[in-house]
Every structure is written in C-alpha cells, then in structure tokens.
C-alpha positions as a printed Julia matrix, in Angstrom:
381×3 Matrix{Float64}:
 80.72  38.75  35.96
 80.42  36.86  39.25
 77.66  34.32  39.86
 76.5   33.47  43.36
 75.36  30.09  44.62
 73.31  29.15  47.66
 73.01  25.6   48.98
 72.82  23.98  52.4
 72.65  20.32  53.5
 69.54  21.08  55.56
 67.62  21.6   52.32
 67.97  17.86  51.78
 66.65  17.15  55.28
 63.13  18.49  54.6
 61.18  15.28  55.19
 58.22  14.67  52.86
 57.57  11.22  54.27
 56.62   7.9   52.74
 54.0    9.11  50.34
 53.25   7.23  47.13
 54.44   9.72  44.55
 52.4   12.73  45.6
 49.65  10.87  47.46
 49.78  10.44  51.24
 50.37   6.77  51.98
 47.13   5.01  52.92
 47.38   1.2   52.98
 43.67   0.96  53.89
 42.86   2.47  50.48
 45.53   0.56  48.61
 47.97   3.47  48.46
 51.23   1.7   49.25
 53.96   3.6   51.1
 56.82   4.64  48.83
 58.89   7.8   48.35
 57.36  11.24  47.89
 58.07  12.63  44.43
 59.42  15.84  46.01
 62.34  14.13  47.71
 65.97  15.24  48.03
 67.41  13.05  45.28
 67.21  15.35  42.24
 68.49  18.37  44.18
 71.32  16.39  45.75
 72.37  15.13  42.33
 72.31  18.67  40.94
 74.67  19.85  43.69
 76.94  16.84  43.26
 77.2   17.35  39.49
 78.03  21.05  39.95
 80.78  20.02  42.35
 82.1   17.07  40.33
 82.44  18.97  37.05
 84.36  21.83  38.68
 81.71  24.48  38.21
 81.35  25.01  41.96
 84.8   26.59  41.95
 83.56  29.23  39.49
 80.73  30.31  41.81
 80.72  32.62  44.82
 79.22  30.43  47.53
 76.91  32.46  49.74
 75.87  31.17  53.14
 72.1   31.17  53.68
 70.36  32.28  56.84
 66.88  31.73  58.2
 64.33  34.31  57.15
 62.78  36.11  60.09
 59.08  36.04  60.85
 58.94  39.73  59.94
 60.42  38.94  56.51
 57.98  36.08  55.96
 54.96  38.15  56.98
 55.67  40.68  54.26
 53.92  38.16  52.0
 52.31  35.58  54.32
 49.79  36.03  57.08
 51.05  35.63  60.63
 48.48  32.88  61.15
 49.85  30.91  58.2
 53.47  31.24  59.37
 52.38  29.97  62.78
 50.48  27.12  61.1
 53.66  25.9   59.4
 55.53  26.08  62.7
 52.78  24.15  64.47
 52.73  21.45  61.81
 56.53  21.29  61.88
 56.57  20.81  65.64
 54.48  17.65  65.35
 56.46  14.49  65.94
 55.94  11.24  64.15
 55.87  12.65  60.64
 54.87  16.28  60.91
 51.78  17.67  59.2
 50.68  19.42  56.01
 50.88  22.97  54.69
 47.21  23.15  53.78
 46.16  21.3   50.62
 46.72  17.72  51.8
 49.57  17.23  49.31
 52.3   19.38  50.88
 54.0   17.54  53.72
 55.59  19.47  56.55
 58.15  17.22  58.17
 59.28  17.52  61.75
 61.65  20.52  61.72
 60.65  21.69  58.23
 59.68  25.15  59.49
 63.29  26.09  60.1
 64.41  24.5   56.85
 61.78  26.46  54.92
 62.96  29.64  56.64
 66.5   28.75  55.52
 65.29  28.38  51.93
 63.6   31.79  51.94
 66.54  33.36  53.73
 68.99  31.85  51.27
 67.26  33.63  48.42
 67.21  36.87  50.42
 70.97  36.64  50.87
 71.51  36.03  47.15
 69.35  39.02  46.18
 71.16  41.16  48.75
 74.53  40.22  47.28
 73.32  41.19  43.81
 71.96  44.52  45.04
 75.28  45.32  46.74
 77.23  44.45  43.61
 79.03  41.46  45.15
 77.59  39.22  42.43
 75.98  39.83  39.06
 73.54  36.93  39.07
 72.95  33.77  41.03
 71.23  30.46  41.68
 69.66  29.3   44.94
 69.4   25.5   45.0
 66.84  25.55  47.78
 64.24  23.18  49.13
 61.32  23.18  49.88
 60.07  25.0   46.77
 57.8   28.01  47.04
 55.94  29.33  43.99
 52.57  27.67  44.78
 52.36  29.03  48.32
 49.81  31.84  48.68
 49.59  34.36  51.51
 47.62  31.97  53.71
 48.03  28.47  52.32
 50.79  26.12  51.26
 50.17  23.85  48.31
 51.93  21.91  45.59
 54.78  20.87  47.95
 55.48  24.56  48.75
 55.62  26.01  52.27
 56.88  29.61  52.07
 56.94  31.52  48.79
 60.7   32.04  48.51
 60.47  34.23  45.4
 57.8   36.5   46.88
 59.69  36.89  50.16
 62.84  37.87  48.25
 60.95  40.29  46.0
 59.47  42.17  48.95
 62.86  42.23  50.69
 64.41  43.72  47.55
 61.8   46.46  47.53
 61.71  47.16  51.26
 65.4   46.96  52.09
 67.47  47.23  48.92
 65.85  50.0   46.9
 64.97  47.76  43.97
 61.53  49.15  43.26
 60.47  47.21  40.17
 60.76  43.43  40.31
 59.93  41.03  37.48
 59.28  37.35  38.2
 59.69  34.91  35.33
 58.41  31.42  36.12
 59.13  28.59  33.66
 58.29  25.76  36.03
 55.9   23.35  34.27
 53.2   24.26  36.8
 51.52  27.63  37.13
 53.13  29.98  39.65
 49.75  30.63  41.21
 51.0   31.61  44.64
 53.34  34.28  43.36
 50.66  35.62  41.02
 48.1   35.78  43.83
 50.44  37.58  46.24
 51.21  40.31  43.7
 47.95  40.25  41.74
 47.0   43.88  42.46
 50.53  45.29  42.6
 51.95  47.02  39.5
 55.44  47.12  41.02
 55.85  43.37  40.51
 55.41  41.81  37.07
 54.71  38.06  37.07
 55.14  35.99  33.91
 54.39  32.25  34.03
 55.06  29.75  31.24
 53.48  26.44  32.17
 51.57  23.38  30.99
 47.89  24.29  30.62
 45.62  22.76  33.25
 48.39  20.77  34.93
 48.64  22.24  38.43
 46.7   23.81  39.93
 44.12  22.26  37.59
 42.06  25.4   36.87
 44.73  28.06  37.15
 47.06  30.1   35.01
 44.85  30.92  32.05
 45.57  33.82  29.74
 42.64  35.88  31.01
 44.21  35.98  34.49
 45.95  39.3   33.94
 46.02  40.96  37.37
 43.42  42.92  39.32
 42.92  46.53  40.4
 46.07  48.59  40.01
 47.87  45.39  39.03
 45.77  44.8   35.92
 48.15  44.0   33.09
 51.01  42.95  35.36
 50.28  39.22  35.47
 50.98  37.34  32.25
 50.24  33.67  31.75
 51.23  31.46  28.83
 49.34  28.16  29.35
 51.15  26.01  26.8
 49.41  22.83  25.59
 50.76  19.47  26.78
 53.54  18.3   24.5
 54.95  21.77  23.95
 58.71  21.79  23.74
 61.71  23.71  22.47
 60.05  25.6   19.62
 56.98  26.66  21.61
 58.92  27.75  24.67
 61.48  29.71  22.65
 58.69  31.46  20.77
 57.03  32.3   24.08
 60.3   33.77  25.3
 60.68  35.93  22.18
 57.04  36.99  21.84
 55.95  37.38  25.47
 58.73  37.27  28.07
 61.35  39.52  26.47
 58.91  42.2   25.21
 57.2   42.27  28.61
 60.51  42.71  30.42
 61.51  45.48  28.02
 58.28  47.4   28.68
 58.43  46.89  32.43
 62.16  47.75  32.78
 62.77  45.92  36.08
 65.47  46.68  38.62
 65.7   42.95  39.36
 64.61  39.76  37.61
 63.74  36.75  39.76
 63.43  33.36  38.08
 61.23  30.58  39.46
 63.56  27.98  38.03
 61.64  24.75  37.7
 63.13  22.01  35.52
 59.96  19.91  35.47
 59.11  20.87  31.87
 61.88  18.5   30.8
 60.9   15.53  28.71
 61.6   12.93  31.41
 59.75  14.59  34.29
 57.03  12.48  35.97
 54.75  15.41  36.9
 54.3   17.14  33.54
 54.12  16.3   29.85
 56.28  18.94  28.23
 59.26  18.27  25.98
 62.14  20.5   27.01
 65.75  19.34  26.93
 68.92  20.61  28.55
 69.58  22.51  25.32
 66.19  24.23  25.7
 67.04  25.46  29.19
 70.42  26.63  27.95
 68.84  28.74  25.19
 66.1   30.17  27.44
 68.74  31.1   30.0
 70.83  32.83  27.33
 67.85  35.0   26.43
 67.04  35.85  30.05
 70.67  36.66  30.89
 70.72  38.99  27.9
 67.57  40.74  29.11
 69.02  41.16  32.61
 72.27  42.56  31.19
 70.3   45.01  29.06
 67.79  46.12  31.7
 69.17  45.75  35.23
 72.95  45.32  35.31
 72.6   41.55  34.96
 70.62  41.11  38.17
 69.04  37.72  37.5
 68.48  35.6   40.61
 67.06  32.1   40.23
 65.39  29.95  42.88
 65.07  26.21  42.31
 61.43  25.1   42.16
 60.34  21.79  40.58
 62.25  19.15  38.66
 61.53  15.56  39.65
 63.55  13.41  37.25
 66.63  12.53  39.28
 68.58  11.38  36.23
 67.86  14.29  33.86
 67.24  17.33  36.05
 70.99  17.66  36.87
 71.91  18.06  33.19
 69.21  20.7   32.7
 70.5   22.54  35.77
 74.09  22.31  34.54
 73.13  23.76  31.16
 71.36  26.61  32.97
 74.37  27.29  35.2
 76.89  27.15  32.38
 74.92  29.79  30.52
 74.38  31.85  33.68
 78.11  31.9   34.45
 79.47  31.94  30.91
 81.49  28.83  31.75
 81.76  25.57  29.83
 82.54  22.35  31.69
 83.7   19.0   30.36
 80.27  17.45  31.04
 77.83  17.24  28.14
 74.24  16.03  28.15
 74.62  12.22  27.83
 71.03  12.0   26.6
 71.45  14.64  23.9
 71.33  12.09  21.09
 68.17  10.52  22.53
 66.31  13.83  22.73
 67.84  15.54  19.69
 64.61  15.33  17.7
 62.66  17.19  20.36
 64.5   20.48  19.71
 63.66  20.2   16.0
 59.92  19.84  16.57
 57.6   22.09  14.55
 55.87  25.09  16.09
 52.27  23.91  15.95
 49.16  26.05  15.33
 47.52  25.35  18.7
 50.72  26.42  20.46
 50.99  29.51  18.27
 47.46  30.61  19.21
 48.14  30.52  22.95
 51.36  32.49  22.63
 49.77  35.05  20.33
 46.94  35.62  22.81
 49.43  36.19  25.64
 51.56  38.45  23.44
 48.61  40.78  22.89
 48.45  41.4   26.63
 52.03  42.66  26.79
 50.76  46.05  25.66
 48.77  46.36  28.91
 52.05  46.89  30.74
 52.68  50.6   31.07
 56.04  51.38  29.44
 58.62  52.53  31.95
 61.8   54.43  31.3
 64.74  52.1   31.87
 65.95  53.44  35.21
 68.25  51.11  37.06
 68.35  51.65  40.81
 70.68  50.38  43.47
 74.4   49.7   43.37
 76.21  50.06  40.06
C-alpha cells in the first residue's frame, strides 16, 4: 500500500485578514482586529508534525497544480469563478466569497485553484494505481461552497471538483463522499443533490453551521433522492456516538452504494478542543473512524480513499488528530503519541445516550433508500 500526500507552501499564504475570530474586524462596532480563526497555524503545525515524526518519508509526495477554469466550472458557475478572481484581484485586503464571513485575500484565487488541483492530482494518482489512498493538506477548505456562492471560509469546493474530475476523466463512475467535519457539508450536498452517481454522507453537529442545514429529512431530490444522508449529532456527541454512526449509517450506506472511489471531507473540528464546535472527539476517535473507512475502501474500491483537509481550528490539538488519521491511513506507527491522551481519556468511555441513538437510528432507516449496486470496481487494478 502506498499513500499519497499533497501540500504546498502557498496554501499557508491564503490571507484571511485581521478578523476577530470569524467576524470581519470593525472597530466602530467594537469588533477589535485580531486573527481570523481560519488561519494557517493549525495546517502548518500538521505538516511540521508529519515531517518531524518521520511520517513524511513514508508518503509519496505529489506536486499539486492549479485547477483550470474548465475543471472548476464542472461544479461552479462561470460567474462565481469570475467573482472569486475579481475579489482576489482587489488590493488592500481582497474581498469576500459571498456570505460576508469567507475572506478572499489578494491572490487567493490562484491558491484556491491550487487546492482544488492538488486534490485532482491525488485522485488521478489513485485512479492510475500509483497510490492506494492519500491525504491532501490543502487550504482554503471547500465543503461549504455551493455552485454559485462561497461560504464558511470556503472558496472552491475541492471535493466536488475532484469527484467530477474522477467521473469525467478517470472512469470512476460512482463516487461516495463521507464528510465528518463538525459542520454540515452543505455545499457538496447541494452540488450533487439530484445526482444518484454521487452519494454524500455528512456527520456533523446539529444546527452548528450552516444554522438550519443538514437535517435528516434532507435526503436528496429528483433522481438523487436517497443519495444524501445526514446525521445531525447533538452537541456534546463524542467517540461512542460517532462510532455508532459509522457502524449504523456510513458503512452500510457505502456497502449498498458500492463506490469506485471514496472521498473524505476530513475536518478535525469535531475534536474536543476546537473553538468552532462542541463535539467531543479525540485523536483516538479519528484513528478508529479512519480504520473503519480504510477497511470499507479496501473492501469496495481497491482502497481508493482520498481525503481533503477541511476544518480543524485548534492549533495545539488538530495536529495529533491528523497524525492519528495518517498513521491509520498508511498503516505506520510513529514515535509520537497523543500527549493529551490522559486528559481526554474519559471522553472515549462516554455512554451512548438516548438522544444520540435516536438521531442515528433515524438516519440508518434512510440507508435502505440507496439502490443496491453490484460491487463493480472500475479503473486501474
């Protein structure tokens, strides 16, 4: 098994400005300038930890490229792509992607193209058999971006762009997207809402972001009815709830759908120390969820599991969650252990509570709306 890895220094150069957390700085309203919560620090520390512990040497480093406009407009409108370029060309701070909370720094258009193109290159390597699975440590994130609007810090929907590339260019007809970012993958769901060739599964904190999005009844439209699954977990859900959701919803859905490729919207912001959610996952949780997803990919699609970094805003804990994910993805153990494991040990022993059980059970019932497909793996062996 060979695992690919995409990273580029330009990802750290996407400038989100001097916002106060996620609010645009506005001294006239008492919003003091500070650092935007979606800043390079957590991602830089992830890359540095991967390098320092020796894991980088176990990965096949794949050079990213900038996605073309034609590749972007498979999922975004031409007007929206031009909007991001126009906002990016502004000097003195750039502009916004559309919701007022998604800064576009000067030059961010090309960096966002590099993020989407990095994921394309990783998927291409998997389709050609050069790698089995992989991780794209990209920035800016993408899963909130819809066809015509950026939101939630996202400019281009990296996962959606890669999914359409896999279908259009690589012969991977059936693509499953698993999203365990703490926030609903609304953009990805919207782009593929009526398309039965792409299954979207989102595990997220109920009502967190977007505020009224990602409920169980959102199950796809038209021909895509049944191919969008949402598990809106109550705030405070942790290891037990997420693992039950994996066993009762994610794995059965993947088995019925039989994808040629699994894409993972790999947000680490459901970890217990994250400032933008109130879930209770630990590095050990991400390790176990990854083990299950790797097993599903091995069983269904020759191991083709490609992850794109999404959220994760705790600079001191996100790197350990990412390392646990990568160790499980690669089958490699490093000398670095979670230094906060003793502090969070009780969180993985939490009970599976009735209100969590009800949400997962409701989502599990919808798995049967996915038409069973014969497991037919396409592309390179």
